[in-house]
PDB file of C-alpha atoms and ligand atoms in Angstrom:
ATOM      1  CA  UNK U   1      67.016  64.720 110.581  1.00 92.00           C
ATOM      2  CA  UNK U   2      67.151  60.743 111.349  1.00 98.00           C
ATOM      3  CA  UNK U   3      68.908  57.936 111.382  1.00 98.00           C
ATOM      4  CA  UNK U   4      68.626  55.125 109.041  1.00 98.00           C
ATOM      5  CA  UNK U   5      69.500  52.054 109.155  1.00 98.00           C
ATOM      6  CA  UNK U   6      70.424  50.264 105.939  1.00 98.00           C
ATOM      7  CA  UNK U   7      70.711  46.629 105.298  1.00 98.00           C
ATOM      8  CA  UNK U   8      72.338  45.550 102.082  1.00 98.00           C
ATOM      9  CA  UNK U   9      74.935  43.357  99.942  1.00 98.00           C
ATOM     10  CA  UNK U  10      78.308  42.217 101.109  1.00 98.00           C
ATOM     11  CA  UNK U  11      78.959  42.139  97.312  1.00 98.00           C
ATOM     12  CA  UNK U  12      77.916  44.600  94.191  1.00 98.00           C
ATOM     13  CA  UNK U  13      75.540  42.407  92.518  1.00 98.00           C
ATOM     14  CA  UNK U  14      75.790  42.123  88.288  1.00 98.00           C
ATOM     15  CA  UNK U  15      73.891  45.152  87.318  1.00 98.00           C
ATOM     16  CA  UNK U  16      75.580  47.987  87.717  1.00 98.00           C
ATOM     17  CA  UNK U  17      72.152  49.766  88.698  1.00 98.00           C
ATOM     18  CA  UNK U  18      72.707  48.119  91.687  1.00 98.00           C
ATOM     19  CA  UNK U  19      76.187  49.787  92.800  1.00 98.00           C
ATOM     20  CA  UNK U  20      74.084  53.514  91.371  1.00 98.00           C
ATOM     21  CA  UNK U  21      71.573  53.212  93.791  1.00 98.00           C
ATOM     22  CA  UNK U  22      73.551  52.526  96.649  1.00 98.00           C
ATOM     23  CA  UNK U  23      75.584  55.543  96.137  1.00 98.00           C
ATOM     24  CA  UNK U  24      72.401  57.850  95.103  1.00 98.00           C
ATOM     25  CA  UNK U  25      70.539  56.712  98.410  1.00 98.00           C
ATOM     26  CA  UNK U  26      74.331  57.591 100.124  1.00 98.00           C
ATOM     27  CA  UNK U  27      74.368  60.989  98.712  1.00 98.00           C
ATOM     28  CA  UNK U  28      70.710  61.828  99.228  1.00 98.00           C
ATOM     29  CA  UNK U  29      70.891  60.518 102.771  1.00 98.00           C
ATOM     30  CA  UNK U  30      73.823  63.336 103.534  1.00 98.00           C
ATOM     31  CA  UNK U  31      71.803  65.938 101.227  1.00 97.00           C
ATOM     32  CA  UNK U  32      68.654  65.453 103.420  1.00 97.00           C
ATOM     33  CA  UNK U  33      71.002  65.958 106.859  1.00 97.00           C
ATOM     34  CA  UNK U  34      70.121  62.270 107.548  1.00 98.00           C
ATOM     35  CA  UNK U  35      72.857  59.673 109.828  1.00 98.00           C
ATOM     36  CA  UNK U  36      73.565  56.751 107.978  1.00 98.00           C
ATOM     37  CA  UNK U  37      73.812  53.646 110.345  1.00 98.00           C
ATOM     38  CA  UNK U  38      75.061  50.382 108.530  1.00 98.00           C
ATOM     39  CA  UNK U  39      77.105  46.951 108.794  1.00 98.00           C
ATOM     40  CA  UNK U  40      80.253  49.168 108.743  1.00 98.00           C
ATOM     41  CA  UNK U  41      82.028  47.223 105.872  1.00 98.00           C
ATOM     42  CA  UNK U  42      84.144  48.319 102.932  1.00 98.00           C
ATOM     43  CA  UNK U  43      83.274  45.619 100.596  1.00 98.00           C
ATOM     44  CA  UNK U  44      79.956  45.309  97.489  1.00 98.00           C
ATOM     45  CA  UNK U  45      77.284  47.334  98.466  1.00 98.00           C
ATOM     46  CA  UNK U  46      77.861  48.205 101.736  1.00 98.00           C
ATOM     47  CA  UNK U  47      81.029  50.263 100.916  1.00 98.00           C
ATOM     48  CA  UNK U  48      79.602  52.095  98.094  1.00 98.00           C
ATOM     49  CA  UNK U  49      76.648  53.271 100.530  1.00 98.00           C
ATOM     50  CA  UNK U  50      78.774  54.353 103.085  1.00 98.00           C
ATOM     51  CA  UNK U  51      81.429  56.320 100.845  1.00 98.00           C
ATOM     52  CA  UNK U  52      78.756  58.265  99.231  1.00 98.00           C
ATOM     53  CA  UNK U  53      77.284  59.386 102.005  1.00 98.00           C
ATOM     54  CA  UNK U  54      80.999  60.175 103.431  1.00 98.00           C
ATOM     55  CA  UNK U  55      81.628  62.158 100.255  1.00 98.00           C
ATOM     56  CA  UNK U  56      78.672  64.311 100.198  1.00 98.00           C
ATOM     57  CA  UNK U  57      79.467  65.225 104.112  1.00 98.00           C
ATOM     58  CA  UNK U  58      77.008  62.645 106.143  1.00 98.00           C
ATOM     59  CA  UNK U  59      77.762  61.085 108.873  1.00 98.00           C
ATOM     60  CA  UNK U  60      78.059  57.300 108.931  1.00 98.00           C
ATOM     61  CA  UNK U  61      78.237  54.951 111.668  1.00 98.00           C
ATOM     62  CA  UNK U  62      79.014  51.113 111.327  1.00 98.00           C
ATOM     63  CA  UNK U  63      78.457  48.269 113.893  1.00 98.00           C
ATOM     64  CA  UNK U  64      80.768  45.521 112.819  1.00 98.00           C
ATOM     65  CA  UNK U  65      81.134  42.384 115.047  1.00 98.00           C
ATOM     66  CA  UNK U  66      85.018  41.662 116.186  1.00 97.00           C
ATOM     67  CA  UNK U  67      85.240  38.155 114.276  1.00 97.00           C
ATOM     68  CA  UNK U  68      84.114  40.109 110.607  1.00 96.00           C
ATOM     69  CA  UNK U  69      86.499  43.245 110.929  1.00 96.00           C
ATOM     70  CA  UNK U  70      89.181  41.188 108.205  1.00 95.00           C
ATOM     71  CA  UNK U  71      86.260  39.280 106.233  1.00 95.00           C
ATOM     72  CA  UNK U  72      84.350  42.306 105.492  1.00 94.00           C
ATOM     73  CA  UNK U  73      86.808  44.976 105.545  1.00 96.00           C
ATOM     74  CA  UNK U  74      85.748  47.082 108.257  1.00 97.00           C
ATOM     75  CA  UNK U  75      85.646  50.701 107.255  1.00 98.00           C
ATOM     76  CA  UNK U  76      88.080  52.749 110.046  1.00 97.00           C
ATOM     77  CA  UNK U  77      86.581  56.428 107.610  1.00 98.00           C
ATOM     78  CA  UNK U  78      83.450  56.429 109.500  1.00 98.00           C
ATOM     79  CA  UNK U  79      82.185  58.950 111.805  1.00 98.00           C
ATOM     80  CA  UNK U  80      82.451  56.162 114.079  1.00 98.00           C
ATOM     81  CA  UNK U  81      82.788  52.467 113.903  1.00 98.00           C
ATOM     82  CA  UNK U  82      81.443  50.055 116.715  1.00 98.00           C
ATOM     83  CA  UNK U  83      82.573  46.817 117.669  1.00 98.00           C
ATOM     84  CA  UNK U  84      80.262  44.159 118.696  1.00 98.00           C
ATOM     85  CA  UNK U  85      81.116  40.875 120.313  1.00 98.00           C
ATOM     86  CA  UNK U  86      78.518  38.778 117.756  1.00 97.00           C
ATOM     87  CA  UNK U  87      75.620  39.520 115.212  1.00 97.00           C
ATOM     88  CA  UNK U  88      73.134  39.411 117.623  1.00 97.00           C
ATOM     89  CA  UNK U  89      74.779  42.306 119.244  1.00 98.00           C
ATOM     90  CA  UNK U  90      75.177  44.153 115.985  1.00 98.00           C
ATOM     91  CA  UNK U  91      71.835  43.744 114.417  1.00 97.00           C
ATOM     92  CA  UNK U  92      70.478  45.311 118.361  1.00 97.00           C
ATOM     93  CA  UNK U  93      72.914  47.861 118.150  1.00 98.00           C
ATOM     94  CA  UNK U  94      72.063  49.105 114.627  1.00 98.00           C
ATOM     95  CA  UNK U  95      68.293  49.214 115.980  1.00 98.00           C
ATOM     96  CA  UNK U  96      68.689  51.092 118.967  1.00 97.00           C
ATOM     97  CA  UNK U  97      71.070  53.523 116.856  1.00 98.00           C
ATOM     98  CA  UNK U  98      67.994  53.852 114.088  1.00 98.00           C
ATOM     99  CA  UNK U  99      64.628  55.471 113.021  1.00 98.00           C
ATOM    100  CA  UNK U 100      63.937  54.049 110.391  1.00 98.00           C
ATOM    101  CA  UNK U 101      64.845  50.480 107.737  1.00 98.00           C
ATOM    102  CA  UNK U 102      66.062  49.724 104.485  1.00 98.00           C
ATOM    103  CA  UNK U 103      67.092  47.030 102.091  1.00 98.00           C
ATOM    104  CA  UNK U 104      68.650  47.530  99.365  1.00 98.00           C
ATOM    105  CA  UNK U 105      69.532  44.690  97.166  1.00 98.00           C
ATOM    106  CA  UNK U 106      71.633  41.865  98.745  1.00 98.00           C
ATOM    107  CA  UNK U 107      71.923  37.880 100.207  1.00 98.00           C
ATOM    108  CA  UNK U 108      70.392  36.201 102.220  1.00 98.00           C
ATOM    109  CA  UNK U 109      72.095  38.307 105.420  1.00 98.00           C
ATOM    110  CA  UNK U 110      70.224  41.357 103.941  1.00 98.00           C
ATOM    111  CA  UNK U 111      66.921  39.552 104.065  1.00 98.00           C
ATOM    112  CA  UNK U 112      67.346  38.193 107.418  1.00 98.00           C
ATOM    113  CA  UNK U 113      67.981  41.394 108.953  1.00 98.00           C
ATOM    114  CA  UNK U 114      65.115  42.924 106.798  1.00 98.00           C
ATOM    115  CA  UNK U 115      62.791  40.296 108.464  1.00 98.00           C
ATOM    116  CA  UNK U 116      64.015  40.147 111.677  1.00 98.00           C
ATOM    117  CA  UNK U 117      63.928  44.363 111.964  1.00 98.00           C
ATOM    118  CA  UNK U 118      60.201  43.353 110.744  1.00 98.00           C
ATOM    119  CA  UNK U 119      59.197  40.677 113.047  1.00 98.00           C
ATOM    120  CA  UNK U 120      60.189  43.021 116.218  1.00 97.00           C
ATOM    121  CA  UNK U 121      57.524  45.567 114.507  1.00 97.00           C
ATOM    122  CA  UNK U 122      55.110  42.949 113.907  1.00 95.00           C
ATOM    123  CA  UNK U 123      55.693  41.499 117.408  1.00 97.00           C
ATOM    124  CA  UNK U 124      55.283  45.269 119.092  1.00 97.00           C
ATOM    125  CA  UNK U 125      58.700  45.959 119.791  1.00 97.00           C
ATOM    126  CA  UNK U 126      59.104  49.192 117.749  1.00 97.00           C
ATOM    127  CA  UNK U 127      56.951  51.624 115.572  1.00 97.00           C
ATOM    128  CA  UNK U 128      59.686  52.722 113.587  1.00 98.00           C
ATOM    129  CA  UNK U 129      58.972  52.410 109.328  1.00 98.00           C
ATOM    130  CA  UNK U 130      60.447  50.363 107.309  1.00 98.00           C
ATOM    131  CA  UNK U 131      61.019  49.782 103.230  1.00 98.00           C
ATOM    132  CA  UNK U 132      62.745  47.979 100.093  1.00 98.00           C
ATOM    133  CA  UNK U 133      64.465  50.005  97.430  1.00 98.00           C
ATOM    134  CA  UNK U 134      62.830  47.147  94.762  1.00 98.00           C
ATOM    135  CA  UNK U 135      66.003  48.395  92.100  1.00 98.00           C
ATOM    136  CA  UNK U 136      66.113  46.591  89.336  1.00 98.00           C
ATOM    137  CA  UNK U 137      62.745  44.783  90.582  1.00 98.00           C
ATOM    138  CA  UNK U 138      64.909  42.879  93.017  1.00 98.00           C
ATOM    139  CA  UNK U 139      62.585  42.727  95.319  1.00 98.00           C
ATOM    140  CA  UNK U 140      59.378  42.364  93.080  1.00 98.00           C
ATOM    141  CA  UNK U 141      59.182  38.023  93.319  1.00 98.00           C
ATOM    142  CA  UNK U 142      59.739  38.780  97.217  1.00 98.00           C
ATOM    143  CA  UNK U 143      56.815  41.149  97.367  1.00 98.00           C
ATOM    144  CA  UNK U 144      54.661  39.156  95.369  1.00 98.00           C
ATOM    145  CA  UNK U 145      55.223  36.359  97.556  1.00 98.00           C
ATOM    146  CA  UNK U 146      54.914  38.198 100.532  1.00 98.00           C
ATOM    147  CA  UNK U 147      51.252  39.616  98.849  1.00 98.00           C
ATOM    148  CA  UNK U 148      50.343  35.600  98.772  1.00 98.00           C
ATOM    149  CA  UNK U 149      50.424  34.847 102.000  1.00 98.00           C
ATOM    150  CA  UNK U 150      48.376  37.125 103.177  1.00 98.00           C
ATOM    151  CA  UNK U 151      45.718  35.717 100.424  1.00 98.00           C
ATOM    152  CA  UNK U 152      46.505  32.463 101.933  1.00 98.00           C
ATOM    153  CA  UNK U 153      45.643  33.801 105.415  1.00 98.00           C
ATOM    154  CA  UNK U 154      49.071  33.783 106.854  1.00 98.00           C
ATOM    155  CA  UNK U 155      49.464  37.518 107.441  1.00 98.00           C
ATOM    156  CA  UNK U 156      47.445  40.310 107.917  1.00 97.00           C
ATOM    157  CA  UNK U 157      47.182  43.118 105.792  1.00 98.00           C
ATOM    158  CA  UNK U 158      48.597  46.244 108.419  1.00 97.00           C
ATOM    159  CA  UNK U 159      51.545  43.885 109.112  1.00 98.00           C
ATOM    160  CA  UNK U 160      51.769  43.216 105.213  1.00 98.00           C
ATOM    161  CA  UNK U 161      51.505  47.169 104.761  1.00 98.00           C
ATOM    162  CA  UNK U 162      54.534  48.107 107.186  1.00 98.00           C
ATOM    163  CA  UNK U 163      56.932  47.087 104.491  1.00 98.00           C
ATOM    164  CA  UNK U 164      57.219  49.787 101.955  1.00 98.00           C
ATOM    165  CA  UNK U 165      58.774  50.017  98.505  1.00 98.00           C
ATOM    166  CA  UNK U 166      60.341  52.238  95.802  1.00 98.00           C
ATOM    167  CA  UNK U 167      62.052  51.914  92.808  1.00 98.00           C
ATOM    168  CA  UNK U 168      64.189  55.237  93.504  1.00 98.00           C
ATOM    169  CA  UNK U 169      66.222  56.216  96.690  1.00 97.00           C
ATOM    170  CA  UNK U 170      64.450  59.446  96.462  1.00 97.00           C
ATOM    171  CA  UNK U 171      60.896  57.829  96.169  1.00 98.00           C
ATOM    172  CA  UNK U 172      61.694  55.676  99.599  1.00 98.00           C
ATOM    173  CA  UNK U 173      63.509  58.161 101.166  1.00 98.00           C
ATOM    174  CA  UNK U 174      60.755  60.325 100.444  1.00 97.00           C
ATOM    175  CA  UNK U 175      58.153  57.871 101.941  1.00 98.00           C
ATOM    176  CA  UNK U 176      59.628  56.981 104.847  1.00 98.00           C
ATOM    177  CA  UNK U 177      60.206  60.132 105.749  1.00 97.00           C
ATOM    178  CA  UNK U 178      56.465  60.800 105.387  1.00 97.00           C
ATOM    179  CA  UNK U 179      55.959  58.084 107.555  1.00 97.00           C
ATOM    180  CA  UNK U 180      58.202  59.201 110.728  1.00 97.00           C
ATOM    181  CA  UNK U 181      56.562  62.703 110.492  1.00 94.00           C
ATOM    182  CA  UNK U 182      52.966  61.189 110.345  1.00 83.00           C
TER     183      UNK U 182
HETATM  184  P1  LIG B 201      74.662  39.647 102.463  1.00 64.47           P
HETATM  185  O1  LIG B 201      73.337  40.272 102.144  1.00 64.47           O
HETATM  186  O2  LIG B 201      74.561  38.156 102.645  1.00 64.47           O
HETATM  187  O3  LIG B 201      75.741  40.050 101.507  1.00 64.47           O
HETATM  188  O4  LIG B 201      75.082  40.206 103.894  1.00 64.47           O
HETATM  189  C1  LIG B 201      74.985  41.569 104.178  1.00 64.47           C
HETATM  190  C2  LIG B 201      75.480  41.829 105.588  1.00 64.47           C
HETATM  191  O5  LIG B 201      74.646  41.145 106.513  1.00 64.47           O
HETATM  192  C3  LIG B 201      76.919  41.354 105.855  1.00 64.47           C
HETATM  193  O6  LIG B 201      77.600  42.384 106.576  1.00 64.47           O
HETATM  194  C4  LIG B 201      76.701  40.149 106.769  1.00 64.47           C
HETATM  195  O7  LIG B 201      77.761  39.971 107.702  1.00 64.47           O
HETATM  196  C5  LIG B 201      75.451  40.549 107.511  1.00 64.47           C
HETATM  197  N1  LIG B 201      74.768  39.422 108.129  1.00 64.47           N
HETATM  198  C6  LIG B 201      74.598  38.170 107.640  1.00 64.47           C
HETATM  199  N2  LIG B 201      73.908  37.407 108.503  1.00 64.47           N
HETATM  200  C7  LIG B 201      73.674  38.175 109.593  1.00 64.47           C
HETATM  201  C8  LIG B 201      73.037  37.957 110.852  1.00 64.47           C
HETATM  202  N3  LIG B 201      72.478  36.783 111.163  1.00 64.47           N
HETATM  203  N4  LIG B 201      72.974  38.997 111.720  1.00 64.47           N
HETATM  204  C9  LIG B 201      73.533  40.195 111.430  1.00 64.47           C
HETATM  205  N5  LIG B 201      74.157  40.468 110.270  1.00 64.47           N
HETATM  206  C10 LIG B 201      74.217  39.476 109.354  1.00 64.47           C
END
């Protein structure tokens, strides 16, 4: 059993692949006995995720800062809900409170806490794993990208290789599992 942390949209996205994996990885993160830790909104993405796991018995907790709770909707179902003065607060709180990363599909807040979660790795500050569910191949021009600056010397390959992906929720669920027991 662990907790993950999940970082992903404030909205649904177009496809509606997008709103299916969020509740697959939400039921398969209860099925596997896993805690859910997340933004702790209602709204896109983030809702579906945490209502799936809900609904298949998980437990869920949110960190929501005090100036979002009407913006985003916060979800009062969880297991527990915390309140955080500011973001800074809330992306360290959802650390502490995790084992492992994902991203699912989302904006640009989604892919700042996906790098910043990756920097503190890079930088030392935790050994805890880390992937992309690439749905859709959402995150395929990102990891291509990512794949060219290490060819153009900018990053090195072990910090390249810390950031898994998967098409499926099982498949990265499955591999990051692999990676906290190894
Ligand atoms: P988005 O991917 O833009 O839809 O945002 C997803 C979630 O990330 C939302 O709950 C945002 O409030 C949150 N978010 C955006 N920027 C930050 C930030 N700098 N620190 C922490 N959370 C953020």
């Amino acid at each position: 059993m662990a907790r993950f942390c999940v970082y992903l949209g404030s909205r649904s996205g177009e496809h509606p692949d997008f709103r299916q994996a969020a509740t697959a990885l939400g039921t398969a993160i209860a099925e596997h006995g896993h805690t859910l830790v997340y933004g702790g909104a209602r709204i896109g993405l983030m809702g579906e995720l945490a209502n799936a796991t809900l609904d298949a018995g998980g437990e869920v907790i949110g960190v929501m800062p005090d100036h979002l709770v009407e913006r985003e909707q916060a979800h009062f179902g969880l297991t527990e809900l915390i309140r955080v003065p500011d973001m800074h607060a809330r992306k360290a709180t959802m650390a502490a409170n995790a084992d492992a990363f994902m991203a699912l599909p989302g904006g640009i807040g989604t892919l700042e806490e996906l790098f910043e979660i990756w920097t503190w790795g890079y930088l030392g500050l935790h050994e805890k794993p880390l992937g992309v569910l690439n749905v859709q191949d959402f995150y395929s021009p990102l990891l291509t990208f990512l794949d060219s600056t290490v060819s153009h010397g900018f990053l090195n390959t072990p910090t390249r290789d810390m950031l898994l992906d998967a098409a499926t929720p099982d498949a990265l669920l499955d591999a990051l599992e692999a990676r906290l027991q190894g």
